Amino acid sequence: MKLISIVFFLAVKWIGVCCYTSAKNNRDSSAVCKARECKTLGYIVASGMNKSVNPCDDFWEYTCGNWISRTPIPAGEATWNRFVLLFKQVKDKTREILESAGKPTDFEMMGKARRWYRSCMDTGQREAVGIKQLRDIMENIGGWPITMTDRQWAETKVSWQNIDLYYGGLTGRHTFYSIESGKNYVDLLRYKIMVTKASLPLAHKLPIEKKKFDEKDRGAYTKLIKNVAQSFIDATRSPISANRISHDVNEIINFEVKLSKIPLGRLFQYPSIEYVTSHYNYYFGASETAKVNVTDYIQQIYNFGNLTIASSEIINVYYDYVNDLGTLLKDTPMRTIVNYVHWHFVSDFIDATDRRMNNYLLEFKRETYGIRENRPLFVSRWEECVGAMHLHHAVAPEFIKKYFTNRVKDAAVKMITSLKTTMEHEILEANWIDDYTKRVIIRKLKDIIALIGYPEWYSDGEFMATAYWDLSITSNYLDNIFSWWRFIAGNKARQLRSKDTRTLWYGDPVTVNAFYRIFLNNINLPAATFQLPFFSPDLPDVVNYAILGSIAGHEISHAFDPLGIQYDENGRFRRLSSNFMGNYIENAMCFDDQYQKYGKNDRIGVTTLHENIADNQGARVSFEAYKSLPQRQPTEQKLPGLEDYSTEQSFFILFSSIWCSKATPEFISKKAMDEEDHHSVHRLRVIGTLSNMEDFAKAFNCPKGSPMNPQSKCNLWTRKARANHDLARRMWGNSG
């Protein structure tokens, strides 16, 4: 009777989807992959599933529910997911390389990488130096007013402009302006000088890059600055009152809040630096706190690349930001700006000094990101030092030798070729696209260069032997950081007189990520991304296509998202017919409508449109490519734990599993407000994507109208759309 009740309960619960595990009655032990990689991945995926959930209701919860409920966020982390886990694994492998004994055949840069790592790990030296080196640097330029008496500050009164240039010479960075070699939109392989917005303090020290000031965190931020300032005061035993410190900290934060609200605005090209200087001085030259010698700032950055910049050089400037910043500086006392400039500098090195300063930053992270506890000291130190060692091209050759074999690369190349072929078929079958436009789009698709694993210049022994030759690395950790920043500033400066090639890499081989570069029409897939559980030639094809195939398909699809579709294979802006663009926009806006309905608490709609389209098309093309594999057989091996599922069902389970994630409430709240991240939250990257796929609904026998099988679906290429010519003209003009 009990068994009958259970059967009845299951029948009611799964009504309409009774056949979704139809493969379970056809078990064949020989069809189960016995490889170690299969057993590991199978356990990870199967144990994370919550099979009490109807897959047709919420597939993310179905595939990730148990993982979310059973997996604690590790100590010291604000978020945890499969990408973070892979990044940790790559860090661990990098650590092994850095801590291994040197070999006579090692390039010189490998020795520099190990020396930098050891300088970071040298706790005794870092504790002995403490903040003294930073304090000496600051005193050389007049000192930090918040740590000085009024009389001490009055005797120096160095302007913020001189202090900023002093720090710029030390680090290649400025407080308010980022001087860069930006893209030349006339010749897309070349560069022009560009003046844009610099990062706020702590921008790169937090789980989510700090772009704006969060008023909710003001108390914790106040405490952090006070603690750091008090450390400098204690070292000099200056008689500074608590009220004075509180007042100065409040002024610093008020200034930063105003600064954070200044938009980047419009990018204008000006005929010369001299013109910009004259224009700026006309409005702000008479103000002691707003005047800026534009030429000095620009020349200082390009000195790192041994370039002399003429006043007649063409320059691109974010006009609104520079103008609004000038107004803010004019209305702010010199003392406040000087305090902020020093804080901006010091904040970059909080975690590069002693344990006490590190603890101040960790406490701030706990209060603002919900990090509940710290990692053990030794664990946090080696992870910190691996992450802080930026000579990635030094360790990458050894990483590749150990973890990125020719078998891996050959399998990856084959998969990319299959993805491109499948996408070509989808475009050819789009009955709403005219033949000429199809040829134009397919030409760009075929021309996409896939940079897989590592740059081609790794095979140039002479080049590798001289890489980082002008970078000085010593036993002093802080000096190494300064040296690295100046080295990077020099490389970026020299870009101004260089010319890109189509095979230019973005990132490095030990980065866990993937990229599409619109102006070069290439995709970068670093070696580190081809690690378990994302990829292995020893795994069944269904695994590789479901996980890394969808990631690669995502990047390829960016070539045809609402921005990419406007550029040709050479990265030049092109106009397609208004008839095509009208239909295209209608199809694209289907995704906007779909994601808008998921709720106001997630980043949705137009904000995430480009990434949502890439998610959808990437998964779709990867699934179709997998189905088209000539060697694919009905008896293809399955992962242990997924024997009850067909290979099609396994594909979707594996695709969803890489987006299993959890985070602290504080992290989730900040992520929702992060305007710089255009990706949907992980849950929507699963349900938003798969609910548009008929193949998913068919695989799990989802009833029409169920959450994962809606009546209306979005597809960029095959959806029959109504041309929106008016919208096309408003967005791109009348192109005929």
mmCIF file of C-alpha atoms in Angstrom, residues 399-694:
data_model
loop_
_atom_site.group_PDB
_atom_site.id
_atom_site.type_symbol
_atom_site.label_atom_id
_atom_site.label_comp_id
_atom_site.label_asym_id
_atom_site.label_seq_id
_atom_site.Cartn_x
_atom_site.Cartn_y
_atom_site.Cartn_z
ATOM 1 C CA PHE A 399 51.180 25.850 -16.915
ATOM 2 C CA ILE A 400 50.572 25.037 -20.584
ATOM 3 C CA LYS A 401 53.194 22.300 -20.578
ATOM 4 C CA LYS A 402 51.469 20.611 -17.636
ATOM 5 C CA TYR A 403 47.784 21.292 -18.199
ATOM 6 C CA PHE A 404 47.137 22.238 -21.848
ATOM 7 C CA THR A 405 48.255 19.429 -24.123
ATOM 8 C CA ASN A 406 48.097 19.292 -27.905
ATOM 9 C CA ARG A 407 45.142 16.903 -27.505
ATOM 10 C CA VAL A 408 43.254 19.613 -25.640
ATOM 11 C CA LYS A 409 44.036 22.249 -28.251
ATOM 12 C CA ASP A 410 43.129 19.970 -31.174
ATOM 13 C CA ALA A 411 39.787 19.123 -29.543
ATOM 14 C CA ALA A 412 39.135 22.812 -28.892
ATOM 15 C CA VAL A 413 39.927 23.824 -32.483
ATOM 16 C CA LYS A 414 37.612 21.103 -33.774
ATOM 17 C CA MET A 415 34.812 22.303 -31.505
ATOM 18 C CA ILE A 416 35.170 25.967 -32.558
ATOM 19 C CA THR A 417 35.037 24.941 -36.220
ATOM 20 C CA SER A 418 31.867 22.967 -35.532
ATOM 21 C CA LEU A 419 30.256 25.918 -33.722
ATOM 22 C CA LYS A 420 30.974 28.301 -36.603
ATOM 23 C CA THR A 421 29.649 25.822 -39.170
ATOM 24 C CA THR A 422 26.455 25.354 -37.170
ATOM 25 C CA MET A 423 25.915 29.089 -36.805
ATOM 26 C CA GLU A 424 26.410 29.495 -40.554
ATOM 27 C CA HIS A 425 23.610 26.978 -41.161
ATOM 28 C CA GLU A 426 21.307 28.891 -38.792
ATOM 29 C CA ILE A 427 21.935 32.140 -40.663
ATOM 30 C CA LEU A 428 21.407 30.503 -44.050
ATOM 31 C CA GLU A 429 18.066 29.131 -42.852
ATOM 32 C CA ALA A 430 16.816 32.529 -41.644
ATOM 33 C CA ASN A 431 14.088 33.191 -44.222
ATOM 34 C CA TRP A 432 13.730 36.853 -43.258
ATOM 35 C CA ILE A 433 17.326 37.759 -44.225
ATOM 36 C CA ASP A 434 18.041 38.612 -47.868
ATOM 37 C CA ASP A 435 20.837 36.774 -49.683
ATOM 38 C CA TYR A 436 23.204 39.751 -49.813
ATOM 39 C CA THR A 437 22.977 40.378 -46.065
ATOM 40 C CA LYS A 438 23.466 36.672 -45.386
ATOM 41 C CA ARG A 439 26.718 36.772 -47.365
ATOM 42 C CA VAL A 440 27.880 39.838 -45.422
ATOM 43 C CA ILE A 441 27.119 38.260 -42.039
ATOM 44 C CA ILE A 442 28.611 34.892 -42.947
ATOM 45 C CA ARG A 443 31.776 36.548 -44.248
ATOM 46 C CA LYS A 444 32.277 38.074 -40.810
ATOM 47 C CA LEU A 445 31.495 34.757 -39.101
ATOM 48 C CA LYS A 446 34.047 32.860 -41.187
ATOM 49 C CA ASP A 447 36.612 35.576 -40.564
ATOM 50 C CA ILE A 448 36.437 35.297 -36.759
ATOM 51 C CA ILE A 449 39.872 34.286 -35.494
ATOM 52 C CA ALA A 450 39.880 31.909 -32.534
ATOM 53 C CA LEU A 451 42.894 32.429 -30.262
ATOM 54 C CA ILE A 452 42.981 29.247 -28.220
ATOM 55 C CA GLY A 453 45.194 28.458 -25.259
ATOM 56 C CA TYR A 454 48.113 30.859 -25.591
ATOM 57 C CA PRO A 455 49.614 33.518 -27.906
ATOM 58 C CA GLU A 456 51.553 32.358 -30.942
ATOM 59 C CA TRP A 457 54.640 34.268 -29.815
ATOM 60 C CA TYR A 458 55.126 31.704 -27.024
ATOM 61 C CA SER A 459 56.922 29.610 -29.652
ATOM 62 C CA ASP A 460 59.462 32.410 -30.221
ATOM 63 C CA GLY A 461 62.308 31.489 -27.871
ATOM 64 C CA GLU A 462 64.153 34.764 -28.392
ATOM 65 C CA PHE A 463 61.064 36.785 -27.548
ATOM 66 C CA MET A 464 60.360 34.713 -24.448
ATOM 67 C CA ALA A 465 63.956 35.087 -23.298
ATOM 68 C CA THR A 466 63.635 38.879 -23.332
ATOM 69 C CA ALA A 467 60.072 39.225 -21.996
ATOM 70 C CA TYR A 468 59.901 41.483 -18.929
ATOM 71 C CA TRP A 469 63.584 42.349 -19.498
ATOM 72 C CA ASP A 470 63.088 45.966 -18.341
ATOM 73 C CA LEU A 471 61.061 45.008 -15.252
ATOM 74 C CA SER A 472 63.042 45.163 -12.021
ATOM 75 C CA ILE A 473 61.982 42.676 -9.317
ATOM 76 C CA THR A 474 63.675 42.718 -5.894
ATOM 77 C CA SER A 475 63.024 41.282 -2.442
ATOM 78 C CA ASN A 476 60.943 44.363 -1.513
ATOM 79 C CA TYR A 477 57.272 43.621 -2.166
ATOM 80 C CA LEU A 478 56.076 47.225 -2.322
ATOM 81 C CA ASP A 479 58.878 48.186 -4.715
ATOM 82 C CA ASN A 480 57.859 45.296 -6.961
ATOM 83 C CA ILE A 481 54.298 46.591 -7.166
ATOM 84 C CA PHE A 482 55.511 50.093 -8.057
ATOM 85 C CA SER A 483 57.862 48.615 -10.639
ATOM 86 C CA TRP A 484 55.064 46.565 -12.202
ATOM 87 C CA TRP A 485 52.737 49.539 -12.512
ATOM 88 C CA ARG A 486 55.440 51.609 -14.201
ATOM 89 C CA PHE A 487 56.166 48.676 -16.524
ATOM 90 C CA ILE A 488 52.487 48.425 -17.495
ATOM 91 C CA ALA A 489 52.292 52.209 -17.951
ATOM 92 C CA GLY A 490 55.212 51.969 -20.379
ATOM 93 C CA ASN A 491 53.605 49.169 -22.382
ATOM 94 C CA LYS A 492 50.319 51.051 -22.623
ATOM 95 C CA ALA A 493 52.104 54.267 -23.581
ATOM 96 C CA ARG A 494 53.982 52.565 -26.420
ATOM 97 C CA GLN A 495 50.663 51.367 -27.842
ATOM 98 C CA LEU A 496 50.151 54.916 -29.104
ATOM 99 C CA ARG A 497 52.735 54.390 -31.840
ATOM 100 C CA SER A 498 52.007 50.705 -32.421
ATOM 101 C CA LYS A 499 49.585 48.860 -34.653
ATOM 102 C CA ASP A 500 47.424 45.941 -33.552
ATOM 103 C CA THR A 501 47.322 42.634 -35.358
ATOM 104 C CA ARG A 502 44.277 40.411 -35.691
ATOM 105 C CA THR A 503 45.968 37.876 -33.401
ATOM 106 C CA LEU A 504 46.432 40.307 -30.503
ATOM 107 C CA TRP A 505 45.607 38.610 -27.205
ATOM 108 C CA TYR A 506 43.384 40.099 -24.536
ATOM 109 C CA GLY A 507 44.207 38.652 -21.151
ATOM 110 C CA ASP A 508 46.640 35.777 -20.685
ATOM 111 C CA PRO A 509 46.646 31.949 -20.680
ATOM 112 C CA VAL A 510 46.104 31.598 -16.908
ATOM 113 C CA THR A 511 42.946 33.721 -16.904
ATOM 114 C CA VAL A 512 39.636 31.912 -16.366
ATOM 115 C CA ASN A 513 37.469 33.778 -18.840
ATOM 116 C CA ALA A 514 36.721 34.176 -22.535
ATOM 117 C CA PHE A 515 36.576 37.304 -24.687
ATOM 118 C CA TYR A 516 35.367 38.689 -28.004
ATOM 119 C CA ARG A 517 37.154 41.755 -29.407
ATOM 120 C CA ILE A 518 34.848 43.638 -31.719
ATOM 121 C CA PHE A 519 37.503 45.713 -33.512
ATOM 122 C CA LEU A 520 39.741 42.696 -34.170
ATOM 123 C CA ASN A 521 36.894 40.206 -34.726
ATOM 124 C CA ASN A 522 38.628 37.557 -32.648
ATOM 125 C CA ILE A 523 37.761 35.422 -29.657
ATOM 126 C CA ASN A 524 40.209 34.598 -26.849
ATOM 127 C CA LEU A 525 39.871 31.276 -25.045
ATOM 128 C CA PRO A 526 42.738 31.028 -22.511
ATOM 129 C CA ALA A 527 44.315 27.710 -21.554
ATOM 130 C CA ALA A 528 43.095 28.019 -17.957
ATOM 131 C CA THR A 529 39.488 27.797 -19.126
ATOM 132 C CA PHE A 530 40.134 24.353 -20.648
ATOM 133 C CA GLN A 531 40.384 22.642 -17.253
ATOM 134 C CA LEU A 532 38.071 20.278 -15.442
ATOM 135 C CA PRO A 533 35.155 20.533 -14.969
ATOM 136 C CA PHE A 534 34.814 22.736 -18.060
ATOM 137 C CA PHE A 535 36.700 20.686 -20.639
ATOM 138 C CA SER A 536 38.776 17.569 -21.244
ATOM 139 C CA PRO A 537 39.329 15.405 -24.335
ATOM 140 C CA ASP A 538 38.783 12.434 -22.010
ATOM 141 C CA LEU A 539 35.213 13.519 -21.262
ATOM 142 C CA PRO A 540 32.242 12.605 -23.483
ATOM 143 C CA ASP A 541 31.484 15.180 -26.182
ATOM 144 C CA VAL A 542 28.222 16.087 -24.486
ATOM 145 C CA VAL A 543 30.178 17.518 -21.541
ATOM 146 C CA ASN A 544 32.589 19.604 -23.585
ATOM 147 C CA TYR A 545 29.886 21.021 -25.841
ATOM 148 C CA ALA A 546 27.420 21.711 -23.030
ATOM 149 C CA ILE A 547 29.954 23.609 -20.930
ATOM 150 C CA LEU A 548 32.834 25.113 -22.880
ATOM 151 C CA GLY A 549 30.976 24.859 -26.166
ATOM 152 C CA SER A 550 28.258 27.151 -24.843
ATOM 153 C CA ILE A 551 30.909 29.556 -23.506
ATOM 154 C CA ALA A 552 32.705 29.662 -26.862
ATOM 155 C CA GLY A 553 29.381 29.967 -28.671
ATOM 156 C CA HIS A 554 28.541 32.900 -26.394
ATOM 157 C CA GLU A 555 31.694 34.746 -27.491
ATOM 158 C CA ILE A 556 31.145 34.011 -31.183
ATOM 159 C CA SER A 557 27.567 35.281 -30.832
ATOM 160 C CA HIS A 558 28.836 38.659 -29.607
ATOM 161 C CA ALA A 559 29.920 39.294 -33.193
ATOM 162 C CA PHE A 560 26.200 39.529 -34.014
ATOM 163 C CA ASP A 561 24.673 41.075 -30.896
ATOM 164 C CA PRO A 562 23.066 44.545 -31.241
ATOM 165 C CA LEU A 563 26.523 46.170 -31.129
ATOM 166 C CA GLY A 564 28.517 43.569 -33.035
ATOM 167 C CA ILE A 565 26.048 43.427 -35.937
ATOM 168 C CA GLN A 566 26.946 47.051 -36.730
ATOM 169 C CA TYR A 567 30.609 46.227 -37.439
ATOM 170 C CA ASP A 568 32.163 44.257 -40.279
ATOM 171 C CA GLU A 569 34.904 41.637 -40.170
ATOM 172 C CA ASN A 570 37.552 44.384 -40.071
ATOM 173 C CA GLY A 571 35.970 46.097 -37.073
ATOM 174 C CA ARG A 572 34.628 48.987 -39.143
ATOM 175 C CA PHE A 573 31.157 50.436 -38.724
ATOM 176 C CA ARG A 574 28.809 49.368 -41.498
ATOM 177 C CA ARG A 575 25.190 50.058 -42.364
ATOM 178 C CA LEU A 576 22.922 47.183 -43.229
ATOM 179 C CA SER A 577 19.551 47.656 -44.903
ATOM 180 C CA SER A 578 16.734 49.164 -42.871
ATOM 181 C CA ASN A 579 14.610 46.134 -43.772
ATOM 182 C CA PHE A 580 17.158 43.782 -42.193
ATOM 183 C CA MET A 581 17.709 46.026 -39.173
ATOM 184 C CA GLY A 582 13.978 46.377 -38.626
ATOM 185 C CA ASN A 583 13.565 42.614 -38.423
ATOM 186 C CA TYR A 584 16.750 42.216 -36.412
ATOM 187 C CA ILE A 585 15.670 44.764 -33.800
ATOM 188 C CA GLU A 586 12.272 43.127 -33.486
ATOM 189 C CA ASN A 587 13.943 39.789 -32.795
ATOM 190 C CA ALA A 588 16.419 41.347 -30.371
ATOM 191 C CA MET A 589 13.702 43.171 -28.450
ATOM 192 C CA CYS A 590 11.925 39.861 -27.924
ATOM 193 C CA PHE A 591 14.733 39.049 -25.466
ATOM 194 C CA ASP A 592 14.297 42.432 -23.812
ATOM 195 C CA ASP A 593 10.583 41.774 -23.280
ATOM 196 C CA GLN A 594 11.286 38.271 -21.993
ATOM 197 C CA TYR A 595 13.874 39.261 -19.379
ATOM 198 C CA GLN A 596 11.876 42.293 -18.244
ATOM 199 C CA LYS A 597 9.214 39.878 -17.023
ATOM 200 C CA TYR A 598 11.586 38.125 -14.632
ATOM 201 C CA GLY A 599 11.334 40.896 -12.062
ATOM 202 C CA LYS A 600 12.742 44.263 -11.069
ATOM 203 C CA ASN A 601 15.262 42.965 -8.532
ATOM 204 C CA ASP A 602 17.604 41.513 -11.157
ATOM 205 C CA ARG A 603 19.603 43.359 -13.802
ATOM 206 C CA ILE A 604 17.278 42.828 -16.723
ATOM 207 C CA GLY A 605 16.108 44.078 -20.068
ATOM 208 C CA VAL A 606 18.176 46.454 -22.187
ATOM 209 C CA THR A 607 20.954 46.598 -19.563
ATOM 210 C CA THR A 608 21.722 42.929 -20.154
ATOM 211 C CA LEU A 609 20.380 42.583 -23.704
ATOM 212 C CA HIS A 610 23.702 41.957 -25.484
ATOM 213 C CA GLU A 611 24.777 39.319 -22.970
ATOM 214 C CA ASN A 612 21.359 37.655 -22.922
ATOM 215 C CA ILE A 613 21.424 37.291 -26.693
ATOM 216 C CA ALA A 614 24.939 35.831 -26.535
ATOM 217 C CA ASP A 615 23.835 33.400 -23.799
ATOM 218 C CA ASN A 616 20.862 32.237 -25.835
ATOM 219 C CA GLN A 617 22.601 31.916 -29.177
ATOM 220 C CA GLY A 618 25.693 30.363 -27.615
ATOM 221 C CA ALA A 619 23.735 27.553 -25.948
ATOM 222 C CA ARG A 620 21.599 27.011 -29.029
ATOM 223 C CA VAL A 621 24.515 26.774 -31.463
ATOM 224 C CA SER A 622 26.467 24.531 -29.097
ATOM 225 C CA PHE A 623 23.556 22.101 -28.765
ATOM 226 C CA GLU A 624 23.005 22.006 -32.529
ATOM 227 C CA ALA A 625 26.735 21.501 -33.109
ATOM 228 C CA TYR A 626 26.753 18.637 -30.633
ATOM 229 C CA LYS A 627 23.775 16.977 -32.346
ATOM 230 C CA SER A 628 25.565 17.277 -35.691
ATOM 231 C CA LEU A 629 28.757 15.496 -34.614
ATOM 232 C CA PRO A 630 29.400 12.747 -37.188
ATOM 233 C CA GLN A 631 30.856 10.347 -34.591
ATOM 234 C CA ARG A 632 27.970 10.799 -32.149
ATOM 235 C CA GLN A 633 26.250 7.493 -31.403
ATOM 236 C CA PRO A 634 23.043 6.596 -29.510
ATOM 237 C CA THR A 635 25.227 4.651 -27.061
ATOM 238 C CA GLU A 636 27.556 7.563 -26.293
ATOM 239 C CA GLN A 637 28.992 7.172 -22.823
ATOM 240 C CA LYS A 638 27.233 8.949 -19.970
ATOM 241 C CA LEU A 639 28.506 10.394 -16.746
ATOM 242 C CA PRO A 640 28.105 8.352 -13.558
ATOM 243 C CA GLY A 641 25.044 9.693 -11.789
ATOM 244 C CA LEU A 642 23.391 10.771 -15.036
ATOM 245 C CA GLU A 643 22.736 7.276 -16.405
ATOM 246 C CA ASP A 644 18.972 7.832 -16.132
ATOM 247 C CA TYR A 645 19.045 10.713 -18.592
ATOM 248 C CA SER A 646 19.301 10.824 -22.353
ATOM 249 C CA THR A 647 22.330 12.588 -23.824
ATOM 250 C CA GLU A 648 20.078 15.512 -24.784
ATOM 251 C CA GLN A 649 18.851 15.822 -21.199
ATOM 252 C CA SER A 650 22.422 15.482 -19.951
ATOM 253 C CA PHE A 651 23.484 18.349 -22.210
ATOM 254 C CA PHE A 652 21.015 20.730 -20.591
ATOM 255 C CA ILE A 653 21.796 19.511 -17.068
ATOM 256 C CA LEU A 654 25.517 20.045 -17.664
ATOM 257 C CA PHE A 655 24.924 23.462 -19.226
ATOM 258 C CA SER A 656 22.897 24.555 -16.222
ATOM 259 C CA SER A 657 25.338 23.103 -13.701
ATOM 260 C CA ILE A 658 28.108 25.585 -14.522
ATOM 261 C CA TRP A 659 25.812 28.408 -13.386
ATOM 262 C CA CYS A 660 25.192 26.982 -9.904
ATOM 263 C CA SER A 661 26.058 29.823 -7.548
ATOM 264 C CA LYS A 662 25.355 31.365 -4.188
ATOM 265 C CA ALA A 663 26.375 34.604 -2.509
ATOM 266 C CA THR A 664 25.872 36.659 0.610
ATOM 267 C CA PRO A 665 22.817 38.960 0.633
ATOM 268 C CA GLU A 666 25.161 41.954 0.668
ATOM 269 C CA PHE A 667 26.980 40.736 -2.442
ATOM 270 C CA ILE A 668 23.701 40.058 -4.242
ATOM 271 C CA SER A 669 22.457 43.545 -3.412
ATOM 272 C CA LYS A 670 25.622 45.183 -4.752
ATOM 273 C CA LYS A 671 25.654 43.005 -7.848
ATOM 274 C CA ALA A 672 22.118 44.109 -8.678
ATOM 275 C CA MET A 673 23.299 47.739 -8.609
ATOM 276 C CA ASP A 674 26.478 47.105 -10.610
ATOM 277 C CA GLU A 675 25.849 49.065 -13.794
ATOM 278 C CA GLU A 676 29.164 47.964 -15.291
ATOM 279 C CA ASP A 677 28.233 44.260 -15.339
ATOM 280 C CA HIS A 678 25.861 43.597 -18.225
ATOM 281 C CA HIS A 679 25.301 39.904 -17.489
ATOM 282 C CA SER A 680 22.098 38.550 -16.017
ATOM 283 C CA VAL A 681 22.249 36.759 -12.678
ATOM 284 C CA HIS A 682 23.183 33.090 -12.986
ATOM 285 C CA ARG A 683 19.645 31.810 -12.462
ATOM 286 C CA LEU A 684 18.361 33.822 -15.422
ATOM 287 C CA ARG A 685 21.287 32.719 -17.568
ATOM 288 C CA VAL A 686 19.799 29.235 -17.251
ATOM 289 C CA ILE A 687 16.028 29.636 -17.254
ATOM 290 C CA GLY A 688 16.037 32.588 -19.670
ATOM 291 C CA THR A 689 18.153 30.655 -22.147
ATOM 292 C CA LEU A 690 16.659 27.172 -21.959
ATOM 293 C CA SER A 691 13.043 28.358 -21.943
ATOM 294 C CA ASN A 692 13.682 29.643 -25.488
ATOM 295 C CA MET A 693 14.798 26.232 -26.764
ATOM 296 C CA GLU A 694 12.253 23.816 -28.223
#
